[in-house]
Amino acid sequence: MENRFKRVIESLHREGACPRLQIDLTRDGVVCPDFIVEQWGERLIIDLDPSYPLNLAFTAIGVEADLSFGGHVTRCVFPYASIYGIFDRATGRGAVFEENMPASVRRERERATTPSEPSRPPVPAKERGAGESRRRRRRPRAGEADEASAAEEAAEADPPPREATPPTLGLAAVEATDTDDNDDEDADATPDPAAEERQREVDRRRAIFKVIDGGQ
């Protein structure tokens, strides 16, 4: 097991990268200041920066290094079973050791990688039924149903009368009316020759007609 951790750490060092370790301090065999254990518990993160004098060593138990906490250098021991992640500090590239991961960290990772359930789209109106509201209709109380039915039947049997539209006198009607009045005025102003001839004939006959008195 130790060979896997050593291989990843040394590979990052050869590339000039800084390995970042995720450590569970609650594991047996961890050697670290007590206040660090109390503060970080299952989630300590350390950087094995090669530019620092770490005196790094890989033993049969785990990784050992001189680390500074609050200005005080402490020789720390992290068993391999306590290391559940080794990554490149700059890029995040590295390895995860699932068998060493604490249960709380695993649950958080699962929640982060599980896609959220998509929200259901609203049901179209035609699927809910014509005229059906999103809100549930109130059930009519006793007597209200009969009154509503009677009102609907009365509305269907005797629909409200429509407003009568006043007749509109169009332009053609106006012109026809004006034309009739003008014809009467023209008849009085311009005599008919045939009528005048008949009238003269009547006057002539009246002039030659003699009343015979039965006594003469």
mmCIF file of C-alpha atoms in Angstrom:
data_model
loop_
_atom_site.group_PDB
_atom_site.id
_atom_site.type_symbol
_atom_site.label_atom_id
_atom_site.label_comp_id
_atom_site.label_asym_id
_atom_site.label_seq_id
_atom_site.Cartn_x
_atom_site.Cartn_y
_atom_site.Cartn_z
ATOM 1 C CA MET A 1 0.000 0.000 0.000
ATOM 2 C CA GLU A 2 2.786 2.439 0.869
ATOM 3 C CA ASN A 3 4.233 2.160 -2.588
ATOM 4 C CA ARG A 4 1.139 3.755 -4.172
ATOM 5 C CA PHE A 5 1.324 6.848 -1.958
ATOM 6 C CA LYS A 6 5.073 7.139 -2.381
ATOM 7 C CA ARG A 7 4.776 6.801 -6.147
ATOM 8 C CA VAL A 8 2.210 9.637 -6.442
ATOM 9 C CA ILE A 9 4.067 12.022 -4.101
ATOM 10 C CA GLU A 10 7.464 11.471 -5.704
ATOM 11 C CA SER A 11 5.955 11.794 -9.189
ATOM 12 C CA LEU A 12 4.599 15.252 -8.330
ATOM 13 C CA HIS A 13 7.923 16.279 -6.790
ATOM 14 C CA ARG A 14 9.786 15.273 -9.950
ATOM 15 C CA GLU A 15 7.431 17.490 -11.975
ATOM 16 C CA GLY A 16 8.209 20.428 -9.686
ATOM 17 C CA ALA A 17 4.689 20.370 -8.249
ATOM 18 C CA CYS A 18 3.609 20.571 -4.628
ATOM 19 C CA PRO A 19 1.670 17.519 -3.371
ATOM 20 C CA ARG A 20 -1.403 18.373 -1.294
ATOM 21 C CA LEU A 21 -2.552 15.643 1.081
ATOM 22 C CA GLN A 22 -6.035 15.149 2.538
ATOM 23 C CA ILE A 23 -5.734 13.373 5.877
ATOM 24 C CA ASP A 24 -8.134 11.823 8.412
ATOM 25 C CA LEU A 25 -6.570 12.631 11.811
ATOM 26 C CA THR A 26 -9.001 10.324 13.642
ATOM 27 C CA ARG A 27 -7.159 7.240 12.376
ATOM 28 C CA ASP A 28 -4.976 5.186 14.672
ATOM 29 C CA GLY A 29 -1.278 5.892 14.557
ATOM 30 C CA VAL A 30 -1.533 9.575 13.614
ATOM 31 C CA VAL A 31 1.125 11.742 15.275
ATOM 32 C CA CYS A 32 0.226 15.435 15.176
ATOM 33 C CA PRO A 33 -0.274 18.289 17.673
ATOM 34 C CA ASP A 34 -3.439 17.830 19.695
ATOM 35 C CA PHE A 35 -4.900 21.233 18.851
ATOM 36 C CA ILE A 36 -4.608 20.415 15.150
ATOM 37 C CA VAL A 37 -6.444 17.126 15.677
ATOM 38 C CA GLU A 38 -9.205 18.875 17.603
ATOM 39 C CA GLN A 39 -9.501 21.637 15.008
ATOM 40 C CA TRP A 40 -9.473 19.615 11.792
ATOM 41 C CA GLY A 41 -10.472 16.062 12.730
ATOM 42 C CA GLU A 42 -11.159 14.134 9.522
ATOM 43 C CA ARG A 43 -10.241 16.974 7.160
ATOM 44 C CA LEU A 44 -6.662 18.115 7.578
ATOM 45 C CA ILE A 45 -4.962 19.396 4.430
ATOM 46 C CA ILE A 46 -1.162 19.699 4.293
ATOM 47 C CA ASP A 47 1.226 20.700 1.522
ATOM 48 C CA LEU A 48 4.511 18.823 1.100
ATOM 49 C CA ASP A 49 6.280 21.764 -0.536
ATOM 50 C CA PRO A 50 9.671 20.501 -1.774
ATOM 51 C CA SER A 51 11.219 23.922 -1.201
ATOM 52 C CA TYR A 52 10.898 23.420 2.574
ATOM 53 C CA PRO A 53 13.158 21.185 4.698
ATOM 54 C CA LEU A 54 10.567 18.489 5.325
ATOM 55 C CA ASN A 55 12.931 15.597 5.952
ATOM 56 C CA LEU A 56 10.289 13.562 4.109
ATOM 57 C CA ALA A 57 10.357 9.806 4.693
ATOM 58 C CA PHE A 58 8.241 6.828 3.625
ATOM 59 C CA THR A 59 8.182 4.076 6.218
ATOM 60 C CA ALA A 60 6.317 0.814 6.517
ATOM 61 C CA ILE A 61 3.639 2.657 8.514
ATOM 62 C CA GLY A 62 3.171 5.843 6.544
ATOM 63 C CA VAL A 63 4.531 9.257 5.611
ATOM 64 C CA GLU A 64 6.702 11.230 8.044
ATOM 65 C CA ALA A 65 7.600 14.905 7.707
ATOM 66 C CA ASP A 66 8.702 17.944 9.737
ATOM 67 C CA LEU A 67 5.765 20.360 9.605
ATOM 68 C CA SER A 68 5.345 23.784 11.092
ATOM 69 C CA PHE A 69 2.143 24.651 12.964
ATOM 70 C CA GLY A 70 1.906 28.151 14.413
ATOM 71 C CA GLY A 71 5.658 28.618 14.092
ATOM 72 C CA HIS A 72 6.472 25.386 15.892
ATOM 73 C CA VAL A 73 8.010 22.531 13.928
ATOM 74 C CA THR A 74 6.668 19.074 14.761
ATOM 75 C CA ARG A 75 7.661 15.668 13.465
ATOM 76 C CA CYS A 76 4.347 14.260 12.174
ATOM 77 C CA VAL A 77 3.397 10.761 11.171
ATOM 78 C CA PHE A 78 0.446 10.059 8.882
ATOM 79 C CA PRO A 79 -0.332 6.350 8.398
ATOM 80 C CA TYR A 80 -1.188 5.402 4.834
ATOM 81 C CA ALA A 81 -4.670 4.437 5.998
ATOM 82 C CA SER A 82 -5.254 8.078 7.039
ATOM 83 C CA ILE A 83 -4.434 9.547 3.601
ATOM 84 C CA TYR A 84 -7.464 9.621 1.258
ATOM 85 C CA GLY A 85 -6.302 12.131 -1.351
ATOM 86 C CA ILE A 86 -3.096 13.354 -2.972
ATOM 87 C CA PHE A 87 -3.341 16.194 -5.529
ATOM 88 C CA ASP A 88 -1.256 18.745 -7.348
ATOM 89 C CA ARG A 89 -1.817 21.978 -5.392
ATOM 90 C CA ALA A 90 -1.822 24.073 -8.575
ATOM 91 C CA THR A 91 -3.949 21.942 -10.912
ATOM 92 C CA GLY A 92 -5.963 19.627 -8.635
ATOM 93 C CA ARG A 93 -4.720 16.614 -10.594
ATOM 94 C CA GLY A 94 -3.984 13.551 -8.480
ATOM 95 C CA ALA A 95 -5.411 10.419 -6.905
ATOM 96 C CA VAL A 96 -8.276 9.565 -4.546
ATOM 97 C CA PHE A 97 -8.121 6.570 -2.196
ATOM 98 C CA GLU A 98 -11.755 5.662 -1.639
ATOM 99 C CA GLU A 99 -11.041 2.979 0.944
ATOM 100 C CA ASN A 100 -9.543 5.593 3.287
ATOM 101 C CA MET A 101 -12.168 8.286 2.807
ATOM 102 C CA PRO A 102 -14.272 9.143 5.900
ATOM 103 C CA ALA A 103 -18.002 8.478 5.603
ATOM 104 C CA SER A 104 -18.918 12.147 6.070
ATOM 105 C CA VAL A 105 -16.617 13.228 3.253
ATOM 106 C CA ARG A 106 -17.940 10.471 0.988
ATOM 107 C CA ARG A 107 -21.551 11.581 1.536
ATOM 108 C CA GLU A 108 -20.683 15.171 0.657
ATOM 109 C CA ARG A 109 -18.910 14.060 -2.514
ATOM 110 C CA GLU A 110 -21.911 11.975 -3.529
ATOM 111 C CA ARG A 111 -24.307 14.881 -3.003
ATOM 112 C CA ALA A 112 -22.035 17.165 -5.013
ATOM 113 C CA THR A 113 -21.818 14.757 -7.960
ATOM 114 C CA THR A 114 -25.505 13.709 -7.987
ATOM 115 C CA PRO A 115 -27.496 15.834 -10.459
ATOM 116 C CA SER A 116 -30.483 17.571 -8.964
ATOM 117 C CA GLU A 117 -33.933 16.412 -10.062
ATOM 118 C CA PRO A 118 -35.257 18.668 -12.825
ATOM 119 C CA SER A 119 -38.378 20.598 -12.009
ATOM 120 C CA ARG A 120 -41.532 19.325 -13.664
ATOM 121 C CA PRO A 121 -42.866 21.600 -16.390
ATOM 122 C CA PRO A 122 -46.302 23.128 -15.839
ATOM 123 C CA VAL A 123 -49.201 21.065 -17.186
ATOM 124 C CA PRO A 124 -50.743 22.742 -20.257
ATOM 125 C CA ALA A 125 -54.266 24.071 -19.863
ATOM 126 C CA LYS A 126 -55.704 21.628 -22.401
ATOM 127 C CA GLU A 127 -54.462 18.696 -20.304
ATOM 128 C CA ARG A 128 -56.039 20.124 -17.143
ATOM 129 C CA GLY A 129 -59.362 20.497 -18.903
ATOM 130 C CA ALA A 130 -60.947 23.442 -20.655
ATOM 131 C CA GLY A 131 -61.542 26.337 -18.315
ATOM 132 C CA GLU A 132 -60.126 24.507 -15.291
ATOM 133 C CA SER A 133 -58.219 26.751 -12.944
ATOM 134 C CA ARG A 134 -54.961 25.873 -11.216
ATOM 135 C CA ARG A 135 -56.772 26.408 -7.947
ATOM 136 C CA ARG A 136 -59.368 23.908 -6.850
ATOM 137 C CA ARG A 137 -62.884 25.122 -7.102
ATOM 138 C CA ARG A 138 -64.916 25.459 -3.929
ATOM 139 C CA ARG A 139 -67.619 22.843 -3.635
ATOM 140 C CA PRO A 140 -71.033 24.601 -3.577
ATOM 141 C CA ARG A 141 -72.937 24.493 -0.338
ATOM 142 C CA ALA A 142 -76.428 23.084 0.071
ATOM 143 C CA GLY A 143 -78.886 25.093 -2.002
ATOM 144 C CA GLU A 144 -76.230 26.947 -3.984
ATOM 145 C CA ALA A 145 -76.099 24.281 -6.690
ATOM 146 C CA ASP A 146 -79.889 24.543 -7.311
ATOM 147 C CA GLU A 147 -79.758 28.354 -7.473
ATOM 148 C CA ALA A 148 -76.847 28.282 -9.907
ATOM 149 C CA SER A 149 -78.609 25.746 -12.152
ATOM 150 C CA ALA A 150 -81.828 27.788 -12.129
ATOM 151 C CA ALA A 151 -79.923 30.939 -13.042
ATOM 152 C CA GLU A 152 -78.185 29.191 -15.946
ATOM 153 C CA GLU A 153 -81.487 27.773 -17.261
ATOM 154 C CA ALA A 154 -83.149 31.202 -17.045
ATOM 155 C CA ALA A 155 -80.284 32.776 -18.946
ATOM 156 C CA GLU A 156 -80.514 30.158 -21.712
ATOM 157 C CA ALA A 157 -84.337 30.336 -21.988
ATOM 158 C CA ASP A 158 -84.631 34.129 -21.952
ATOM 159 C CA PRO A 159 -81.440 35.687 -23.261
ATOM 160 C CA PRO A 160 -81.072 39.422 -22.652
ATOM 161 C CA PRO A 161 -82.448 41.560 -25.526
ATOM 162 C CA ARG A 162 -79.972 43.156 -27.798
ATOM 163 C CA GLU A 163 -79.925 46.915 -28.139
ATOM 164 C CA ALA A 164 -81.880 48.106 -31.136
ATOM 165 C CA THR A 165 -79.673 49.886 -33.624
ATOM 166 C CA PRO A 166 -81.291 53.083 -34.941
ATOM 167 C CA PRO A 167 -81.779 53.059 -38.713
ATOM 168 C CA THR A 168 -79.196 54.993 -40.585
ATOM 169 C CA LEU A 169 -80.197 57.177 -43.521
ATOM 170 C CA GLY A 170 -77.668 56.560 -46.185
ATOM 171 C CA LEU A 171 -76.535 58.902 -48.920
ATOM 172 C CA ALA A 172 -78.683 57.144 -51.546
ATOM 173 C CA ALA A 173 -81.832 57.656 -49.465
ATOM 174 C CA VAL A 174 -81.047 61.323 -49.027
ATOM 175 C CA GLU A 175 -80.533 61.792 -52.742
ATOM 176 C CA ALA A 176 -83.796 59.955 -53.553
ATOM 177 C CA THR A 177 -85.748 62.123 -51.143
ATOM 178 C CA ASP A 178 -84.262 65.277 -52.564
ATOM 179 C CA THR A 179 -85.009 64.111 -56.108
ATOM 180 C CA ASP A 180 -88.732 63.513 -55.353
ATOM 181 C CA ASP A 181 -89.132 66.975 -53.887
ATOM 182 C CA ASN A 182 -87.430 68.551 -56.887
ATOM 183 C CA ASP A 183 -89.704 66.654 -59.294
ATOM 184 C CA ASP A 184 -92.824 68.158 -57.640
ATOM 185 C CA GLU A 185 -91.380 71.638 -57.845
ATOM 186 C CA ASP A 186 -90.417 71.153 -61.502
ATOM 187 C CA ALA A 187 -93.978 69.901 -62.368
ATOM 188 C CA ASP A 188 -95.462 73.118 -60.980
ATOM 189 C CA ALA A 189 -92.947 75.307 -62.726
ATOM 190 C CA THR A 190 -92.945 73.644 -66.195
ATOM 191 C CA PRO A 191 -96.444 73.011 -67.767
ATOM 192 C CA ASP A 192 -97.197 69.855 -69.676
ATOM 193 C CA PRO A 193 -98.069 70.714 -73.383
ATOM 194 C CA ALA A 194 -100.543 67.837 -73.687
ATOM 195 C CA ALA A 195 -102.374 68.934 -70.591
ATOM 196 C CA GLU A 196 -102.565 72.483 -71.864
ATOM 197 C CA GLU A 197 -103.960 71.278 -75.190
ATOM 198 C CA ARG A 198 -106.665 69.286 -73.438
ATOM 199 C CA GLN A 199 -107.544 72.274 -71.334
ATOM 200 C CA ARG A 200 -107.879 74.531 -74.432
ATOM 201 C CA GLU A 201 -110.128 71.936 -76.070
ATOM 202 C CA VAL A 202 -112.343 71.916 -73.035
ATOM 203 C CA ASP A 203 -112.513 75.683 -73.013
ATOM 204 C CA ARG A 204 -113.385 75.774 -76.758
ATOM 205 C CA ARG A 205 -116.224 73.312 -76.416
ATOM 206 C CA ARG A 206 -117.559 75.220 -73.492
ATOM 207 C CA ALA A 207 -117.544 78.406 -75.613
ATOM 208 C CA ILE A 208 -119.668 76.930 -78.445
ATOM 209 C CA PHE A 209 -121.970 74.969 -76.229
ATOM 210 C CA LYS A 210 -125.434 76.525 -75.889
ATOM 211 C CA VAL A 211 -127.804 75.708 -73.198
ATOM 212 C CA ILE A 212 -131.230 75.175 -74.707
ATOM 213 C CA ASP A 213 -133.861 76.431 -72.472
ATOM 214 C CA GLY A 214 -136.852 74.266 -72.709
ATOM 215 C CA GLY A 215 -139.111 77.294 -72.512
ATOM 216 C CA GLN A 216 -137.749 79.137 -75.602
#
